[in-house]
């Protein structure tokens, strides 16, 4: 049997790739990667809900001690923090849902049809006054970050924080030193504001908005006179695009999820707990348990909630306390407590010093305004009879002392005397 002739190999022809094809290829790759991530998410949901696969134990103990030992082991390098209003309550900012003390329980004075209306975009467009009145009470810059905020900052400084996802709009994460790539403000921020007109969308700064809010005016756009709204997400608005793009990248590689100060009732934020892998431990620090699995929904593939108590529990830990106490307890177990307390003390002192400088600057501005008013009064006084000028001197000195605390009475009297003397010389009177 003769050997069959070897067929010549067909040379591969190199095709020139056009920029359009290359762009399409990149888009396809990105879509495939996103699709893989979504499929992993669905697999995790079904596997968890139906009890498929073997759950590998990742903590030696389902407690705060077990979490601390896991962090100290060096296996934990990509921590994600999910935080809500509960981390800011010790700073004096109320949460939303606590009975009696929560924000929604104390909005009667605004005569709202229902509490949530104050954060609904359609209601805001017609009645912006209640929101801006509330914003004046809760405006960023009047509060200091808490122990919990600085604990998250320590995770960043130690190189083990992937990102912090926050529901809060108080900007305290930024004040504590988290910003840029460190932070996803899922429900927006006061840091910037925009005109609500789609044809304008002019951007405004934090200082601009602050001036408007504290002057008791509903902020209006300088260009088109439409309302200007801080970039916080109202009910009826979409979450920031960056929230969705970052979560697809961050959560699959997370190796410890720390959830603090949130009831996990608002979607889509609450669903993030189900986006980590099955081997990722999840720690909840909160005043009550939250985010627990709904077994009925789990059977339909919409689970992903946490399991603290069942026989199958293997990675979820609930530490019931205030967020500050929980963070201090965890820091103590990690050997970081003294460092954390020193960081809080140092940063609060820095903020106090900065506030004093700002107030001093504001006082100088007030003094300048007072000086302008003083000059105006003096100009009028020169044209008045001397006896009236003397009365005005006394009244104005008291006015400056009471209303402009930084004005020196001796200096003010000297200036008034000089003006009076000028008037006396002009009229032949004696001072």
Tab-separated table of C-alpha atoms in Angstrom:
chain	number	residue	atom	x	y	z
A	1	UNK	CA	0.000	0.000	0.000
A	2	UNK	CA	1.585	3.183	-1.133
A	3	UNK	CA	1.727	6.208	1.050
A	4	UNK	CA	-0.805	8.815	0.119
A	5	UNK	CA	0.749	11.994	-1.108
A	6	UNK	CA	0.968	14.632	1.556
A	7	UNK	CA	-1.370	17.447	0.804
A	8	UNK	CA	0.198	20.848	0.780
A	9	UNK	CA	-0.704	22.913	3.794
A	10	UNK	CA	-2.793	25.905	3.023
A	11	UNK	CA	-0.959	29.012	3.979
A	12	UNK	CA	-2.921	31.244	6.234
A	13	UNK	CA	-3.638	34.508	4.611
A	14	UNK	CA	-3.105	37.535	6.746
A	15	UNK	CA	-6.077	39.779	6.601
A	16	UNK	CA	-5.730	43.446	7.227
A	17	UNK	CA	-7.876	44.448	10.197
A	18	UNK	CA	-9.670	47.707	9.778
A	19	UNK	CA	-10.119	50.076	12.735
A	20	UNK	CA	-13.859	49.339	12.603
A	21	UNK	CA	-13.247	45.584	12.896
A	22	UNK	CA	-10.762	46.115	15.719
A	23	UNK	CA	-13.244	48.249	17.631
A	24	UNK	CA	-15.943	45.621	17.081
A	25	UNK	CA	-13.552	42.947	18.356
A	26	UNK	CA	-12.835	44.934	21.525
A	27	UNK	CA	-16.543	45.449	22.125
A	28	UNK	CA	-17.178	41.732	21.616
A	29	UNK	CA	-14.454	40.819	24.112
A	30	UNK	CA	-15.905	43.200	26.664
A	31	UNK	CA	-19.392	41.794	26.111
A	32	UNK	CA	-18.073	38.237	26.502
A	33	UNK	CA	-16.300	39.158	29.750
A	34	UNK	CA	-19.454	40.808	31.076
A	35	UNK	CA	-21.478	37.779	30.018
A	36	UNK	CA	-19.095	35.453	31.870
A	37	UNK	CA	-19.426	37.566	35.013
A	38	UNK	CA	-23.211	37.489	34.805
A	39	UNK	CA	-23.185	33.722	34.278
A	40	UNK	CA	-20.945	33.261	37.326
A	41	UNK	CA	-23.378	35.367	39.322
A	42	UNK	CA	-26.332	33.223	38.210
A	43	UNK	CA	-24.422	30.005	38.913
A	44	UNK	CA	-23.676	31.220	42.436
A	45	UNK	CA	-27.337	32.047	42.999
A	46	UNK	CA	-28.638	28.678	41.828
A	47	UNK	CA	-25.865	26.761	43.565
A	48	UNK	CA	-26.522	28.535	46.856
A	49	UNK	CA	-30.313	28.281	46.598
A	50	UNK	CA	-30.402	24.588	45.666
A	51	UNK	CA	-27.532	23.519	47.901
A	52	UNK	CA	-25.442	22.316	44.981
A	53	UNK	CA	-21.709	21.839	45.338
A	54	UNK	CA	-19.693	21.583	48.484
A	55	UNK	CA	-19.214	24.769	50.494
A	56	UNK	CA	-15.590	25.040	51.496
A	57	UNK	CA	-15.149	26.413	54.979
A	58	UNK	CA	-13.229	29.685	54.751
A	59	UNK	CA	-13.369	30.853	58.382
A	60	UNK	CA	-12.167	28.711	61.282
A	61	UNK	CA	-14.966	30.228	63.375
A	62	UNK	CA	-18.134	32.149	62.428
A	63	UNK	CA	-17.381	35.082	64.697
A	64	UNK	CA	-15.549	38.391	64.736
A	65	UNK	CA	-12.501	36.511	66.040
A	66	UNK	CA	-12.665	34.201	63.028
A	67	UNK	CA	-12.817	37.173	60.658
A	68	UNK	CA	-9.849	38.810	62.413
A	69	UNK	CA	-7.752	35.644	62.115
A	70	UNK	CA	-8.666	35.407	58.426
A	71	UNK	CA	-7.487	38.988	57.805
A	72	UNK	CA	-4.261	38.377	59.762
A	73	UNK	CA	-3.559	35.195	57.775
A	74	UNK	CA	-2.575	37.277	54.749
A	75	UNK	CA	-5.117	35.527	52.511
A	76	UNK	CA	-7.319	38.602	52.498
A	77	UNK	CA	-6.147	41.268	50.018
A	78	UNK	CA	-9.330	42.502	48.317
A	79	UNK	CA	-11.786	43.765	50.917
A	80	UNK	CA	-14.966	45.522	49.816
A	81	UNK	CA	-16.980	47.594	52.290
A	82	UNK	CA	-20.704	48.191	51.777
A	83	UNK	CA	-21.983	50.942	54.075
A	84	UNK	CA	-25.212	52.786	54.837
A	85	UNK	CA	-26.590	55.521	57.072
A	86	UNK	CA	-25.777	53.594	60.256
A	87	UNK	CA	-22.081	54.442	60.009
A	88	UNK	CA	-22.855	58.183	60.306
A	89	UNK	CA	-25.373	58.210	63.164
A	90	UNK	CA	-22.652	58.709	65.797
A	91	UNK	CA	-21.632	61.850	63.883
A	92	UNK	CA	-25.102	63.274	64.553
A	93	UNK	CA	-26.673	62.418	61.199
A	94	UNK	CA	-29.930	60.443	61.545
A	95	UNK	CA	-30.499	57.268	59.608
A	96	UNK	CA	-33.672	56.818	57.570
A	97	UNK	CA	-35.743	54.086	59.177
A	98	UNK	CA	-35.072	53.939	62.940
A	99	UNK	CA	-38.431	54.359	64.769
A	100	UNK	CA	-38.668	57.727	66.491
A	101	UNK	CA	-35.167	58.970	65.599
A	102	UNK	CA	-34.898	58.130	61.905
A	103	UNK	CA	-35.203	60.764	59.214
A	104	UNK	CA	-38.508	59.478	57.878
A	105	UNK	CA	-40.047	59.654	61.371
A	106	UNK	CA	-39.278	63.381	61.736
A	107	UNK	CA	-40.459	65.006	58.522
A	108	UNK	CA	-43.933	66.101	59.691
A	109	UNK	CA	-42.981	69.793	59.654
A	110	UNK	CA	-42.546	69.678	55.879
A	111	UNK	CA	-46.194	68.682	55.239
A	112	UNK	CA	-45.252	65.904	52.840
A	113	UNK	CA	-47.874	63.555	51.371
A	114	UNK	CA	-45.623	60.689	52.604
A	115	UNK	CA	-42.033	60.709	53.980
A	116	UNK	CA	-40.304	59.317	50.869
A	117	UNK	CA	-41.708	62.190	48.760
A	118	UNK	CA	-38.874	64.441	49.909
A	119	UNK	CA	-36.495	62.297	47.819
A	120	UNK	CA	-38.745	61.751	44.794
A	121	UNK	CA	-37.705	63.603	41.664
A	122	UNK	CA	-41.245	64.391	40.447
A	123	UNK	CA	-42.206	65.885	43.818
A	124	UNK	CA	-38.919	67.813	43.962
A	125	UNK	CA	-39.556	69.475	40.588
A	126	UNK	CA	-42.879	70.836	41.837
A	127	UNK	CA	-41.993	71.440	45.492
A	128	UNK	CA	-38.207	71.834	45.994
A	129	UNK	CA	-38.513	73.772	49.268
A	130	UNK	CA	-38.831	70.793	51.684
A	131	UNK	CA	-35.727	69.107	50.285
A	132	UNK	CA	-33.574	72.237	50.529
A	133	UNK	CA	-34.849	72.964	54.052
A	134	UNK	CA	-33.782	69.458	55.062
A	135	UNK	CA	-30.498	69.834	53.172
A	136	UNK	CA	-29.702	72.918	55.258
A	137	UNK	CA	-30.077	70.850	58.448
A	138	UNK	CA	-27.949	67.964	57.190
A	139	UNK	CA	-25.514	69.831	54.956
A	140	UNK	CA	-22.030	68.290	54.553
A	141	UNK	CA	-19.273	70.085	56.403
A	142	UNK	CA	-21.116	70.301	59.722
A	143	UNK	CA	-20.139	66.801	60.864
A	144	UNK	CA	-16.959	64.801	61.476
A	145	UNK	CA	-16.266	61.279	60.186
A	146	UNK	CA	-16.773	58.481	62.690
A	147	UNK	CA	-14.558	55.674	63.968
A	148	UNK	CA	-16.118	53.476	61.292
A	149	UNK	CA	-15.130	55.886	58.498
A	150	UNK	CA	-11.532	55.911	59.705
A	151	UNK	CA	-11.456	52.120	60.045
A	152	UNK	CA	-12.251	51.910	56.326
A	153	UNK	CA	-9.499	54.477	55.696
A	154	UNK	CA	-7.088	52.203	57.613
A	155	UNK	CA	-7.993	49.290	55.344
A	156	UNK	CA	-7.048	51.517	52.413
A	157	UNK	CA	-3.771	52.616	54.024
A	158	UNK	CA	-2.835	48.972	54.656
A	159	UNK	CA	-3.403	48.155	50.985
A	160	UNK	CA	-6.235	45.659	51.451
A	161	UNK	CA	-9.272	47.762	50.457
A	162	UNK	CA	-10.519	47.266	46.914
A	163	UNK	CA	-13.313	49.812	47.227
A	164	UNK	CA	-15.967	51.224	49.516
A	165	UNK	CA	-19.534	51.213	48.203
A	166	UNK	CA	-21.658	53.719	50.120
A	167	UNK	CA	-25.349	54.556	50.132
A	168	UNK	CA	-24.616	57.779	52.020
A	169	UNK	CA	-24.728	61.282	50.580
A	170	UNK	CA	-23.065	63.063	53.524
A	171	UNK	CA	-19.553	62.975	51.914
A	172	UNK	CA	-17.980	61.856	55.226
A	173	UNK	CA	-16.104	59.105	53.387
A	174	UNK	CA	-14.380	61.840	51.377
A	175	UNK	CA	-13.595	63.849	54.512
A	176	UNK	CA	-12.035	60.722	56.044
A	177	UNK	CA	-9.725	60.381	53.040
A	178	UNK	CA	-11.581	58.056	50.665
A	179	UNK	CA	-12.097	59.475	47.200
A	180	UNK	CA	-11.496	58.843	43.541
A	181	UNK	CA	-10.921	55.156	42.883
A	182	UNK	CA	-11.475	54.248	46.556
A	183	UNK	CA	-15.135	55.188	46.599
A	184	UNK	CA	-18.396	54.388	44.819
A	185	UNK	CA	-21.168	56.741	45.937
A	186	UNK	CA	-24.044	54.526	44.847
A	187	UNK	CA	-26.743	57.038	45.713
A	188	UNK	CA	-24.832	60.088	44.566
A	189	UNK	CA	-23.223	62.955	46.442
A	190	UNK	CA	-23.558	66.578	47.516
A	191	UNK	CA	-20.032	67.175	46.231
A	192	UNK	CA	-21.288	68.387	42.844
A	193	UNK	CA	-24.634	69.670	41.556
A	194	UNK	CA	-26.236	70.039	38.130
A	195	UNK	CA	-29.048	71.967	36.509
A	196	UNK	CA	-31.979	69.566	36.092
A	197	UNK	CA	-32.782	70.833	32.585
A	198	UNK	CA	-31.682	68.192	30.048
A	199	UNK	CA	-30.813	70.941	27.590
A	200	UNK	CA	-28.456	72.653	30.035
A	201	UNK	CA	-26.957	70.359	32.733
A	202	UNK	CA	-24.626	73.117	33.949
A	203	UNK	CA	-22.405	71.869	36.801
A	204	UNK	CA	-22.024	73.703	40.113
A	205	UNK	CA	-19.612	73.272	43.019
A	206	UNK	CA	-20.198	72.338	46.650
A	207	UNK	CA	-19.468	75.918	47.776
A	208	UNK	CA	-21.941	77.371	45.253
A	209	UNK	CA	-24.704	75.039	46.441
A	210	UNK	CA	-23.891	75.709	50.096
A	211	UNK	CA	-24.246	79.465	49.618
A	212	UNK	CA	-27.631	79.019	47.932
A	213	UNK	CA	-28.974	76.589	50.526
A	214	UNK	CA	-27.936	78.735	53.489
A	215	UNK	CA	-29.471	81.837	51.920
A	216	UNK	CA	-32.809	79.958	52.004
A	217	UNK	CA	-33.241	80.194	48.244
A	218	UNK	CA	-34.125	77.265	46.001
A	219	UNK	CA	-30.975	77.172	43.819
A	220	UNK	CA	-31.583	78.251	40.232
A	221	UNK	CA	-29.291	77.832	37.249
A	222	UNK	CA	-27.347	80.957	36.261
A	223	UNK	CA	-27.810	80.057	32.590
A	224	UNK	CA	-31.412	78.896	32.222
A	225	UNK	CA	-33.063	79.556	35.623
A	226	UNK	CA	-34.085	75.907	36.041
A	227	UNK	CA	-33.683	74.233	39.429
A	228	UNK	CA	-30.216	73.017	40.396
A	229	UNK	CA	-30.076	69.747	42.337
A	230	UNK	CA	-27.166	68.131	44.182
A	231	UNK	CA	-25.994	64.985	42.390
A	232	UNK	CA	-27.747	62.653	44.806
A	233	UNK	CA	-29.949	59.907	43.394
A	234	UNK	CA	-33.647	60.489	43.993
A	235	UNK	CA	-36.309	57.824	43.713
A	236	UNK	CA	-37.095	57.645	40.007
A	237	UNK	CA	-33.503	58.358	38.901
A	238	UNK	CA	-30.819	55.975	37.671
A	239	UNK	CA	-27.786	55.100	39.748
A	240	UNK	CA	-24.394	56.339	38.482
A	241	UNK	CA	-22.989	54.357	35.545
A	242	UNK	CA	-19.776	53.816	37.513
A	243	UNK	CA	-21.704	51.829	40.129
A	244	UNK	CA	-22.639	49.163	37.587
A	245	UNK	CA	-19.309	49.036	35.759
A	246	UNK	CA	-17.281	48.784	38.977
A	247	UNK	CA	-19.407	46.137	40.664
A	248	UNK	CA	-18.917	43.730	37.746
A	249	UNK	CA	-15.173	44.085	38.122
A	250	UNK	CA	-14.860	44.258	41.926
A	251	UNK	CA	-17.162	41.667	43.454
A	252	UNK	CA	-15.969	38.491	41.671
A	253	UNK	CA	-12.454	39.020	43.092
A	254	UNK	CA	-13.541	40.147	46.575
A	255	UNK	CA	-12.129	37.950	49.365
A	256	UNK	CA	-13.893	39.641	52.305
A	257	UNK	CA	-17.140	41.623	52.208
A	258	UNK	CA	-17.778	43.912	55.193
A	259	UNK	CA	-21.330	45.301	55.395
A	260	UNK	CA	-21.972	48.072	57.934
A	261	UNK	CA	-24.876	50.290	58.937
A	262	UNK	CA	-27.368	49.309	56.250
A	263	UNK	CA	-30.716	47.534	56.354
A	264	UNK	CA	-30.074	46.099	52.871
A	265	UNK	CA	-33.614	46.991	51.821
A	266	UNK	CA	-32.901	49.236	48.842
A	267	UNK	CA	-32.159	47.692	45.463
A	268	UNK	CA	-29.977	47.315	43.517
A	269	UNK	CA	-27.475	48.085	46.302
A	270	UNK	CA	-28.789	45.268	48.511
A	271	UNK	CA	-28.214	42.657	45.793
A	272	UNK	CA	-24.450	43.248	45.854
A	273	UNK	CA	-24.058	40.783	48.741
A	274	UNK	CA	-24.880	37.986	46.278
A	275	UNK	CA	-22.237	39.005	43.756
A	276	UNK	CA	-19.210	37.734	45.650
A	277	UNK	CA	-17.960	34.176	45.130
A	278	UNK	CA	-19.145	31.288	47.317
A	279	UNK	CA	-15.772	31.216	49.053
A	280	UNK	CA	-15.914	34.878	50.136
A	281	UNK	CA	-16.678	35.489	53.841
A	282	UNK	CA	-19.268	38.178	54.623
A	283	UNK	CA	-19.276	40.196	57.853
A	284	UNK	CA	-22.298	42.276	58.910
A	285	UNK	CA	-21.777	44.954	61.588
A	286	UNK	CA	-25.172	46.454	62.368
A	287	UNK	CA	-27.675	47.105	65.145
A	288	UNK	CA	-29.831	44.272	63.806
A	289	UNK	CA	-29.514	41.429	61.345
A	290	UNK	CA	-30.115	42.275	57.711
A	291	UNK	CA	-29.820	40.761	54.266
A	292	UNK	CA	-30.804	37.253	55.288
A	293	UNK	CA	-31.761	34.801	52.572
A	294	UNK	CA	-35.390	34.411	51.538
A	295	UNK	CA	-35.630	30.671	50.908
A	296	UNK	CA	-38.723	30.938	48.685
A	297	UNK	CA	-37.025	33.476	46.433
A	298	UNK	CA	-33.870	31.408	46.647
A	299	UNK	CA	-35.614	28.428	45.071
A	300	UNK	CA	-36.574	30.692	42.170
A	301	UNK	CA	-32.967	31.740	41.716
A	302	UNK	CA	-33.232	35.171	43.358
A	303	UNK	CA	-31.377	34.313	46.547
A	304	UNK	CA	-27.880	35.309	47.517
A	305	UNK	CA	-28.889	36.463	50.985
A	306	UNK	CA	-26.829	35.725	54.081
A	307	UNK	CA	-27.099	32.668	56.315
A	308	UNK	CA	-26.002	33.238	59.903
A	309	UNK	CA	-27.629	30.386	61.813
A	310	UNK	CA	-28.551	27.346	59.736
A	311	UNK	CA	-26.650	24.068	59.722
A	312	UNK	CA	-25.304	25.039	56.302
A	313	UNK	CA	-23.866	28.381	57.490
A	314	UNK	CA	-20.175	28.487	56.656
A	315	UNK	CA	-19.059	32.031	55.833
A	316	UNK	CA	-21.512	34.682	57.142
A	317	UNK	CA	-20.941	36.484	60.456
A	318	UNK	CA	-23.300	38.944	62.173
A	319	UNK	CA	-21.786	41.220	64.835
A	320	UNK	CA	-24.681	43.076	66.484
A	321	UNK	CA	-23.476	46.448	67.769
A	322	UNK	CA	-23.055	50.029	66.675
A	323	UNK	CA	-20.753	50.379	63.699
A	324	UNK	CA	-18.149	52.262	65.745
A	325	UNK	CA	-18.095	49.632	68.490
A	326	UNK	CA	-17.880	46.833	65.938
A	327	UNK	CA	-14.965	48.473	64.145
A	328	UNK	CA	-13.140	49.115	67.426
A	329	UNK	CA	-13.660	45.486	68.447
A	330	UNK	CA	-12.329	44.207	65.113
A	331	UNK	CA	-9.405	46.650	65.224
A	332	UNK	CA	-8.583	45.412	68.732
A	333	UNK	CA	-8.514	41.785	67.552
A	334	UNK	CA	-6.247	42.825	64.669
A	335	UNK	CA	-3.900	44.767	66.959
A	336	UNK	CA	-4.894	48.055	65.309
A	337	UNK	CA	-6.998	49.653	68.057
A	338	UNK	CA	-4.414	52.145	69.343
A	339	UNK	CA	-3.545	53.114	65.775
A	340	UNK	CA	-7.221	53.641	64.932
A	341	UNK	CA	-7.900	55.744	68.026
A	342	UNK	CA	-4.828	57.873	67.298
A	343	UNK	CA	-5.961	58.369	63.686
A	344	UNK	CA	-9.419	59.511	64.811
A	345	UNK	CA	-7.926	61.895	67.387
A	346	UNK	CA	-5.447	63.378	64.912
A	347	UNK	CA	-7.987	63.801	62.107
A	348	UNK	CA	-10.638	65.352	64.339
A	349	UNK	CA	-8.034	67.840	65.614
A	350	UNK	CA	-7.117	68.667	62.011
A	351	UNK	CA	-10.775	69.241	61.120
A	352	UNK	CA	-11.275	71.461	64.198
A	353	UNK	CA	-8.222	73.515	63.243
A	354	UNK	CA	-9.437	73.846	59.676
A	355	UNK	CA	-12.886	74.923	60.884
A	356	UNK	CA	-11.324	77.624	63.071
A	357	UNK	CA	-9.367	78.962	60.118
A	358	UNK	CA	-12.477	79.024	57.957
A	359	UNK	CA	-14.461	80.807	60.663
A	360	UNK	CA	-11.645	83.327	61.097
A	361	UNK	CA	-11.682	83.923	57.355
A	362	UNK	CA	-15.450	84.389	57.450
A	363	UNK	CA	-15.036	86.829	60.347
A	364	UNK	CA	-12.550	88.865	58.326
A	365	UNK	CA	-15.055	88.972	55.515
A	366	UNK	CA	-17.705	90.113	57.974
A	367	UNK	CA	-15.340	92.786	59.293
A	368	UNK	CA	-14.784	94.020	55.756
A	369	UNK	CA	-18.545	94.293	55.299
A	370	UNK	CA	-18.817	96.146	58.604
A	371	UNK	CA	-16.062	98.519	57.511
A	372	UNK	CA	-17.944	99.255	54.304
A	373	UNK	CA	-21.102	100.022	56.275
A	374	UNK	CA	-19.045	102.202	58.638
A	375	UNK	CA	-17.703	104.286	55.763
A	376	UNK	CA	-21.224	104.730	54.382
A	377	UNK	CA	-22.487	105.946	57.753
A	378	UNK	CA	-19.548	108.326	58.137
A	379	UNK	CA	-20.194	109.898	54.751
A	380	UNK	CA	-23.773	110.574	55.773
A	381	UNK	CA	-22.695	111.848	59.197
A	382	UNK	CA	-20.468	114.548	57.733
A	383	UNK	CA	-23.558	116.159	56.249
A	384	UNK	CA	-25.562	116.003	59.523
A	385	UNK	CA	-25.677	118.349	62.519
A	386	UNK	CA	-23.009	117.497	65.106
A	387	UNK	CA	-25.455	116.445	67.849
A	388	UNK	CA	-26.999	113.812	65.580
A	389	UNK	CA	-23.523	112.563	64.673
A	390	UNK	CA	-22.733	112.033	68.364
A	391	UNK	CA	-25.837	109.920	68.847
A	392	UNK	CA	-25.061	107.883	65.750
A	393	UNK	CA	-21.531	107.283	67.032
A	394	UNK	CA	-22.824	105.582	70.162
A	395	UNK	CA	-25.443	103.562	68.324
A	396	UNK	CA	-23.013	102.383	65.692
A	397	UNK	CA	-20.307	101.398	68.177
A	398	UNK	CA	-22.828	99.186	69.972
A	399	UNK	CA	-24.000	97.787	66.627
A	400	UNK	CA	-20.466	96.836	65.613
A	401	UNK	CA	-19.694	95.281	68.960
A	402	UNK	CA	-22.854	93.148	69.056
A	403	UNK	CA	-23.174	92.178	65.394
A	404	UNK	CA	-19.526	92.017	64.388
A	405	UNK	CA	-17.726	90.543	67.374
A	406	UNK	CA	-14.296	90.967	65.860
A	407	UNK	CA	-14.655	94.762	65.553
A	408	UNK	CA	-12.569	96.531	68.220
A	409	UNK	CA	-14.528	99.174	70.095
A	410	UNK	CA	-11.430	101.317	70.713
A	411	UNK	CA	-10.536	101.355	67.024
A	412	UNK	CA	-14.126	102.067	66.058
A	413	UNK	CA	-14.404	104.938	68.547
A	414	UNK	CA	-11.134	106.396	67.307
A	415	UNK	CA	-12.367	106.394	63.721
A	416	UNK	CA	-15.691	107.906	64.731
A	417	UNK	CA	-13.916	110.552	66.778
A	418	UNK	CA	-11.685	111.382	63.827
A	419	UNK	CA	-14.706	111.748	61.553
A	420	UNK	CA	-16.478	113.848	64.171
A	421	UNK	CA	-13.388	115.999	64.557
A	422	UNK	CA	-13.320	116.562	60.827
A	423	UNK	CA	-16.976	117.585	60.988
A	424	UNK	CA	-16.235	119.845	63.974
A	425	UNK	CA	-13.377	121.575	62.174
A	426	UNK	CA	-15.618	122.106	59.166
A	427	UNK	CA	-18.429	123.651	61.246
A	428	UNK	CA	-16.354	125.381	63.935
A	429	UNK	CA	-17.687	123.066	66.688
A	430	UNK	CA	-15.648	121.404	69.475
A	431	UNK	CA	-15.340	117.670	70.013
